[in-house]
Each structure stands twice: as structure tokens, then as C-alpha cells.
Short mmCIF file of C-alpha atoms and ligand atoms in Angstrom, two decimals:
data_model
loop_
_atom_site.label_atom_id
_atom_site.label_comp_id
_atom_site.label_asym_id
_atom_site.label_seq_id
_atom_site.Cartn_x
_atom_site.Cartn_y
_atom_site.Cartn_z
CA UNK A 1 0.00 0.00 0.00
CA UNK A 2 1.16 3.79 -0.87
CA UNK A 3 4.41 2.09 -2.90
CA UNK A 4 4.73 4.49 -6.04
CA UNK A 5 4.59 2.93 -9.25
CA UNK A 6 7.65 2.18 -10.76
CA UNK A 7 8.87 5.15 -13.51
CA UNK A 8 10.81 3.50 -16.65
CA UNK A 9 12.09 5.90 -19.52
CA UNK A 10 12.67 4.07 -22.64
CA UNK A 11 15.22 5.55 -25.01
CA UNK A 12 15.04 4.17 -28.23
CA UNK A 13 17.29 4.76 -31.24
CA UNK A 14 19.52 3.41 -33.69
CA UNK A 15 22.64 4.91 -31.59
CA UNK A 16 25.12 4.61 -34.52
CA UNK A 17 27.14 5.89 -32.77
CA UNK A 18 25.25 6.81 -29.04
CA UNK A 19 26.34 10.43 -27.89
CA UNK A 20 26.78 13.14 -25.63
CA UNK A 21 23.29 14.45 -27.20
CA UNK A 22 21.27 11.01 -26.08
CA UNK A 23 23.18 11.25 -22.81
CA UNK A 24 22.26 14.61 -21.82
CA UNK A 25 18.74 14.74 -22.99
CA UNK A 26 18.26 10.91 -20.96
CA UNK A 27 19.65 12.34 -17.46
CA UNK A 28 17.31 15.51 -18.30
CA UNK A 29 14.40 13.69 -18.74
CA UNK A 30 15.70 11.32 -15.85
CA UNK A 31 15.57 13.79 -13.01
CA UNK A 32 12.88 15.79 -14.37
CA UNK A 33 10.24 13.20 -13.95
CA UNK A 34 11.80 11.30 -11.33
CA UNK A 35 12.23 7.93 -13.09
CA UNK A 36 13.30 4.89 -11.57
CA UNK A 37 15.68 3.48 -14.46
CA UNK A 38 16.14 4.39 -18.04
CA UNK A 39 16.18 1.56 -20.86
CA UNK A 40 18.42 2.25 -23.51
CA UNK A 41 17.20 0.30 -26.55
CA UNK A 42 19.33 -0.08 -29.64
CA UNK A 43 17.28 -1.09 -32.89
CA UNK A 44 17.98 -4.66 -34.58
CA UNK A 45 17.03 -3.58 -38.16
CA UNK A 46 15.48 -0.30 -38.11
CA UNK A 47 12.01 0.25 -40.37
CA UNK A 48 12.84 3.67 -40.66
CA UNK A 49 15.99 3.54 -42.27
CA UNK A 50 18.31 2.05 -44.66
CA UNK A 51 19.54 -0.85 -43.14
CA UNK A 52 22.61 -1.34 -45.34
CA UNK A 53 24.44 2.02 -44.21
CA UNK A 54 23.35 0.75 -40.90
CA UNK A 55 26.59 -0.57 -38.52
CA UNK A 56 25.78 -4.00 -37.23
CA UNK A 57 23.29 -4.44 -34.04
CA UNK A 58 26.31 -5.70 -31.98
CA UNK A 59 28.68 -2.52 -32.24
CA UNK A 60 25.60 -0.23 -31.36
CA UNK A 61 24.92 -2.60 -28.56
CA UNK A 62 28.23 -2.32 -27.43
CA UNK A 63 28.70 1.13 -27.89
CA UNK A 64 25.19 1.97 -25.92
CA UNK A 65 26.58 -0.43 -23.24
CA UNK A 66 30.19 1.17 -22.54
CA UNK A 67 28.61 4.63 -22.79
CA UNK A 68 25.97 4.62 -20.37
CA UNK A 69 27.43 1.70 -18.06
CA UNK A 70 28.90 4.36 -15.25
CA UNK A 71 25.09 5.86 -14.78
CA UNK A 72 23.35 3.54 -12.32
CA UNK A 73 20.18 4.56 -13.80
CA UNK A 74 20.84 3.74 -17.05
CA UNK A 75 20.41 -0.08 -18.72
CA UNK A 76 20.97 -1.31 -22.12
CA UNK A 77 18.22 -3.78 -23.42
CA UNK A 78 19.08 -6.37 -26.13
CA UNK A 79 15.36 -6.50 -26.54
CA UNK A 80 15.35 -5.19 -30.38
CA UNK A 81 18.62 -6.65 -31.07
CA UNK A 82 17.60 -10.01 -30.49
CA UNK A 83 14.25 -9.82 -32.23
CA UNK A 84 14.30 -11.33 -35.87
CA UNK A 85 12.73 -8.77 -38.72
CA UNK A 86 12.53 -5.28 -38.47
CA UNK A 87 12.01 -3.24 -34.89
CA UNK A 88 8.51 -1.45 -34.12
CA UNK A 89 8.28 0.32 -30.88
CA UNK A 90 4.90 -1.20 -30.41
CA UNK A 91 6.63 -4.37 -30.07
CA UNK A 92 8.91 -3.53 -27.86
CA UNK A 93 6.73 -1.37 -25.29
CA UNK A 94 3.88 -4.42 -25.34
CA UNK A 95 7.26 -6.87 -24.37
CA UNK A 96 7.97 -4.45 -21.34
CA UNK A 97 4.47 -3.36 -20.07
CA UNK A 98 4.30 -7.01 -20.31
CA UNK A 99 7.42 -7.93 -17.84
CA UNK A 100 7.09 -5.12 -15.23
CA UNK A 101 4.38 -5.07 -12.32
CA UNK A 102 0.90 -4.00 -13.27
CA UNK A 103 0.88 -0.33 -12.61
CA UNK A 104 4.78 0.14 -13.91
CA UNK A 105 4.39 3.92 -15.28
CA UNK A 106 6.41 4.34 -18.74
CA UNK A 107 7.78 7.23 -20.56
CA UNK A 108 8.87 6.79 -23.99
CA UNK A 109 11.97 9.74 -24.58
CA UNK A 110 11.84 11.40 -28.19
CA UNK A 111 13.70 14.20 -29.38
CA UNK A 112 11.21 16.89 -31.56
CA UNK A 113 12.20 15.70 -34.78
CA UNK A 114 10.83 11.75 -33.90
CA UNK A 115 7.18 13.52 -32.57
CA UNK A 116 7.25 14.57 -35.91
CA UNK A 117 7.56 11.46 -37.53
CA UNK A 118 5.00 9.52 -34.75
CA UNK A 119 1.87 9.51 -36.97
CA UNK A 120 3.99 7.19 -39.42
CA UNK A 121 4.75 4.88 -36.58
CA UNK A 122 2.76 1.69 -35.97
CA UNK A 123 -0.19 1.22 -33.95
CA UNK A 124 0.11 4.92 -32.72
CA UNK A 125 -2.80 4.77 -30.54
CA UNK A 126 -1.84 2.04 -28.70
CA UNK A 127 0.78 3.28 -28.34
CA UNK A 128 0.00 6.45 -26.58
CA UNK A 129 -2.03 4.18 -24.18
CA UNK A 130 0.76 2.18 -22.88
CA UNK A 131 3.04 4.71 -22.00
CA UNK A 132 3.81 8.62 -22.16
CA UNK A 133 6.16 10.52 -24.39
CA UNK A 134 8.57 13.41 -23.45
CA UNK A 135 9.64 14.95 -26.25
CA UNK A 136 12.67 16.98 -25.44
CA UNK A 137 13.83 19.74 -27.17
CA UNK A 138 16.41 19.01 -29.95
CA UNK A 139 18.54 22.07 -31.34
CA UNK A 140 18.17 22.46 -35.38
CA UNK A 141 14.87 20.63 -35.60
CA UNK A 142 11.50 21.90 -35.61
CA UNK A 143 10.40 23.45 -32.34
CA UNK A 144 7.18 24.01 -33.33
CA UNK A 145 5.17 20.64 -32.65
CA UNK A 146 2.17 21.55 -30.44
CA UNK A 147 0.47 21.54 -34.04
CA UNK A 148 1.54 17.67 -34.99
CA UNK A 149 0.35 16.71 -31.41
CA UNK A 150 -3.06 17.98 -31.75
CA UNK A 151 -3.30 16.78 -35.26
CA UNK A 152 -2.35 13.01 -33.46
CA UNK A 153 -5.82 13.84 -31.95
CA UNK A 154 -6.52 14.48 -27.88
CA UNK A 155 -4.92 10.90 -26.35
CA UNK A 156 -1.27 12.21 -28.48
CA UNK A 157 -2.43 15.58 -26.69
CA UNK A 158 -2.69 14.12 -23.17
CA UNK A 159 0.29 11.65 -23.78
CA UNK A 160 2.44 13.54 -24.98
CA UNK A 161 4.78 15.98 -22.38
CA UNK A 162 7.12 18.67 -24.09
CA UNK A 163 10.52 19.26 -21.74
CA UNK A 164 12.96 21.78 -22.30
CA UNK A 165 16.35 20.33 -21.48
CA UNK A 166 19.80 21.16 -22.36
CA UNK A 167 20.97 20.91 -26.12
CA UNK A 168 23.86 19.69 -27.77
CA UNK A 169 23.19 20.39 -31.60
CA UNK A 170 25.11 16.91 -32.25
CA UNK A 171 23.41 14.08 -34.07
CA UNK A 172 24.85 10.54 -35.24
CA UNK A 173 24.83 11.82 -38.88
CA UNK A 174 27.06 14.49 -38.42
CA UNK A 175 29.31 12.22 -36.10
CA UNK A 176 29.96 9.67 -38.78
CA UNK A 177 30.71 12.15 -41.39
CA UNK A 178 33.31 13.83 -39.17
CA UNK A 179 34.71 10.51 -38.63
CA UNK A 180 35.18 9.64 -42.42
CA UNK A 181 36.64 13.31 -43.24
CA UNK A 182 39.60 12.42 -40.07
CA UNK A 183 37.87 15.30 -38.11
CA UNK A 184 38.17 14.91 -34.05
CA UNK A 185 35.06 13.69 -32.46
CA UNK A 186 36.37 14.08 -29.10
CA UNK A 187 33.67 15.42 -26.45
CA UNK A 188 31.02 14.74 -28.86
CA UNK A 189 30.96 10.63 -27.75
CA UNK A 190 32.11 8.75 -24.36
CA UNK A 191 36.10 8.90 -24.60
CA UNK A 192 35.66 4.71 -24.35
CA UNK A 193 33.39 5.13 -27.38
CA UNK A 194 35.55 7.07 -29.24
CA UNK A 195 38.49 4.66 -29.14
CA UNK A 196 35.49 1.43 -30.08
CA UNK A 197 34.78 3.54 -33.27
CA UNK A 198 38.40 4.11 -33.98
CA UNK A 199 39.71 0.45 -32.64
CA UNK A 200 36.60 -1.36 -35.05
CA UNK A 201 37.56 1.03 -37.72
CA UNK A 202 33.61 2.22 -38.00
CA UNK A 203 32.41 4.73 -40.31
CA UNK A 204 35.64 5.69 -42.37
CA UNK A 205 33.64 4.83 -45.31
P1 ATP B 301 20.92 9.99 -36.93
O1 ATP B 301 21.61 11.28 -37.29
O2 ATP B 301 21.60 8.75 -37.42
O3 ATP B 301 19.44 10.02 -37.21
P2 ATP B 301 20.49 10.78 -34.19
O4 ATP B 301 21.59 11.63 -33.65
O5 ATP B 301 19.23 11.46 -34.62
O6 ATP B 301 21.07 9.86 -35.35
P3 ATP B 301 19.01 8.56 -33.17
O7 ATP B 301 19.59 7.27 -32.74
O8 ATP B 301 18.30 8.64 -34.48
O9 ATP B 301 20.18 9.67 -33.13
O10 ATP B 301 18.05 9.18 -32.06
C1 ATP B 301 17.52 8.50 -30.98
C2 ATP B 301 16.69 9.48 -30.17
O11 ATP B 301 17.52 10.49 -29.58
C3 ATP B 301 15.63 10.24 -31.02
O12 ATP B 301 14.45 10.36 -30.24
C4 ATP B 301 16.28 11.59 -31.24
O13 ATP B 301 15.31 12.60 -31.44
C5 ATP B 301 17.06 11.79 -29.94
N1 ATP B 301 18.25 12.65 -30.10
C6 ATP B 301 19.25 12.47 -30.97
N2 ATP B 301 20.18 13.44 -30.86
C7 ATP B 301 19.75 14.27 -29.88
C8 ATP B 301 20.28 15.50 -29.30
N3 ATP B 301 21.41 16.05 -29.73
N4 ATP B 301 19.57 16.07 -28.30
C9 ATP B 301 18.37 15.52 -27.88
N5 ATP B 301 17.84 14.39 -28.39
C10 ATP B 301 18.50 13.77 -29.38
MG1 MG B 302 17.76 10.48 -35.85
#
């Protein structure tokens, strides 16, 4: 009687490479609405994307892993890693509400730019009833998205939290492209991250 529900943040993303961006936004969100642990969850074969200028599911994994390891309320899950076929959050958030307590309270962490992109997402609505999303502000991308969240209709309205947090304007993208012109991404990653990327030889082409 009178135990709080448990808080989990779930931080999804293709991580390739995880950085100081992710970080920062994750501890934001983190203390802000007091949660209990934050799942990192790197994507197996992202729908969204690509795949084939992808890096493999394992370096991600690793990557997420050595950069978030010295946080004690931060966890890597192999969840989406280990599923076969493409990665849909719906799957992954049905898995969880699934293997926490009845009552678990979840909070799904976006940057702007992904609420943008949430009406193309599966099973939206369902979504939105399994767990919240705090969409943090991202630097560069479209601040504006009060307007997408009412057109998502009044559950994406009552879902849906906005949280200003620090910003980094940093993004994977521009991290591998530094890499493959020999620029320095020092302070932009973990320093053990750095050296993986550099040691596996990722993104120099
Ligand atoms: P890419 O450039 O490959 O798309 P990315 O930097 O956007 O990579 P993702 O793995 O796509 O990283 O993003 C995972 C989540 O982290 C998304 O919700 C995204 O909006 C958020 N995010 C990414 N970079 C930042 C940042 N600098 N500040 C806040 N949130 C961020
Ligand atoms: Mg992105």
C-alpha cells in the first residue's frame, strides 16, 4: 500500500554511434520526472531507415553499453537486437508493459524531430495508451510541434509531455561524417566510445 509505481524511460534509437546528445537529454528527462531506471534500446534492423548504411546491431549494442554503463540509472536492453525482422516500438513497449508489475508507469523519450515522424509509426494509438512521451527539445529541428500533437488527436495531446532540457546540436549523422573526413570527435561521444569507433575502424567509409 502507498508504494509508487515504478517510472521507466525508454530511449530508443539506432545509436550509430550513441552520444553526448542522447546522454544529456536521458539524465534531463531522468531527473525531471523522477524515473526509476532508463532503458536504452538499440534497434535490430530499423524500419525507418536504410539498413545497409546501418553498422551492425552488436557494435551499437556495445557502444550503448560502454557509454551509459557508469550511470546507475541507465540499462541497455538487447530487446530489439535479439528480435528477428525489423524493430517497431509497439513491439517492444507491449514486451515491457508485459514484464514489469501491473501499474509500472512508462515514458517513452523522443527528441522533436521523432514527434514529428510519430503519426507514421505503428499502432500509434496504442501506443499512446501504454506509455507517455517526453519529447525533449532538440537544437536544429523543428520546435514548433504543439500543431503535430493535436493533429495526433486528444490521447497524443494528453500523452504527450514537451521538456525543455539542455541541447547539444550533435546528431549521429554528423558524427559519422566527421569521422570519415579524419575530423576529431572528441567530447562529442564517451572517450571509451571514441576509441570502439576508432579500434573497429567504423564509419571511415
Ligand atoms: P541519426 O543522425 O543517425 O538520425 P540521431 O543523432 O538522430 O542519429 P538517433 O539514434 O536517431 O540519433 O536518435 C535516438 C533518439 O535520440 C531520437 O528520439 C532523437 O530525437 C534523440 N536525439 C538524438 N540526438 C539528440 C540530441 N542532440 N539532443 C536531444 N535528443 C537527441
Ligand atoms: Mg535520428
Amino acid at each position: 500500500m502507498g508504494n509508487k509505481p515504478q517510472r521507466i524511460g525508454i530511449m530508443g534509437g539506432t545509436f550509430d554511434p550513441i552520444h553526448m546528445g542522447h546522454l544529456l537529454m536521458a539524465e534531463s528527462v531522468r531527473m525531471d520526472y523522477d524515473l526509476d531506471k532508463v532503458l536504452f534500446i538499440p534497434t535490430g534492423t530499423s524500419p525507418h531507415k536504410d539498413d545497409s548504411s546501418i553498422s551492425p546491431a552488436i557494435d551499437r549494442y556495445i557502444m550503448t553499453m560502454m557509454a551509459t554503463y557508469s550511470n546507475p540509472y541507465f540499462f541497455v536492453s538487447p530487446i530489439e537486437r535479439d528480435r528477428p525482422g525489423p524493430s517497431y516500438t509497439i513491439d517492444t513497449v507491449r514486451a515491457l508493459v508485459a514484464e514489469y508489475e501491473p501499474g509500472t508507469e512508462f515514458y517513452f523519450l523522443t527528441g522533436t524531430d521523432a514527434v514529428l515522424e510519430l503519426h507514421t509509426w505503428n499502432n500509434i494509438n496504442e501506443l499512446l495508451d501504454l506509455c507517455h512521451f517526453v519529447a525533449a527539445s532538440r537544437p536544429g529541428k523543428v520546435r514548433t510541434i504543439e500543431q503535430e500533437i493535436e493533429r495526433l488527436g486528444p490521447k497524443a495531446v494528453e500523452r504527450i509531455h514537451r521538456l525543455t532540457t539542455p541541447e547539444l546540436e550533435i546528431s549521429s549523422t554528423d558524427i559519422r561524417e566527421r569521422v570519415r573526413l579524419g575530423k576529431s570527435i572528441r567530447y562529442f561521444v564517451p572517450e571509451n566510445v571514441e576509441h570502439y569507433i576508432h579500434k573497429e575502424g567504423l564509419y571511415r567509409k
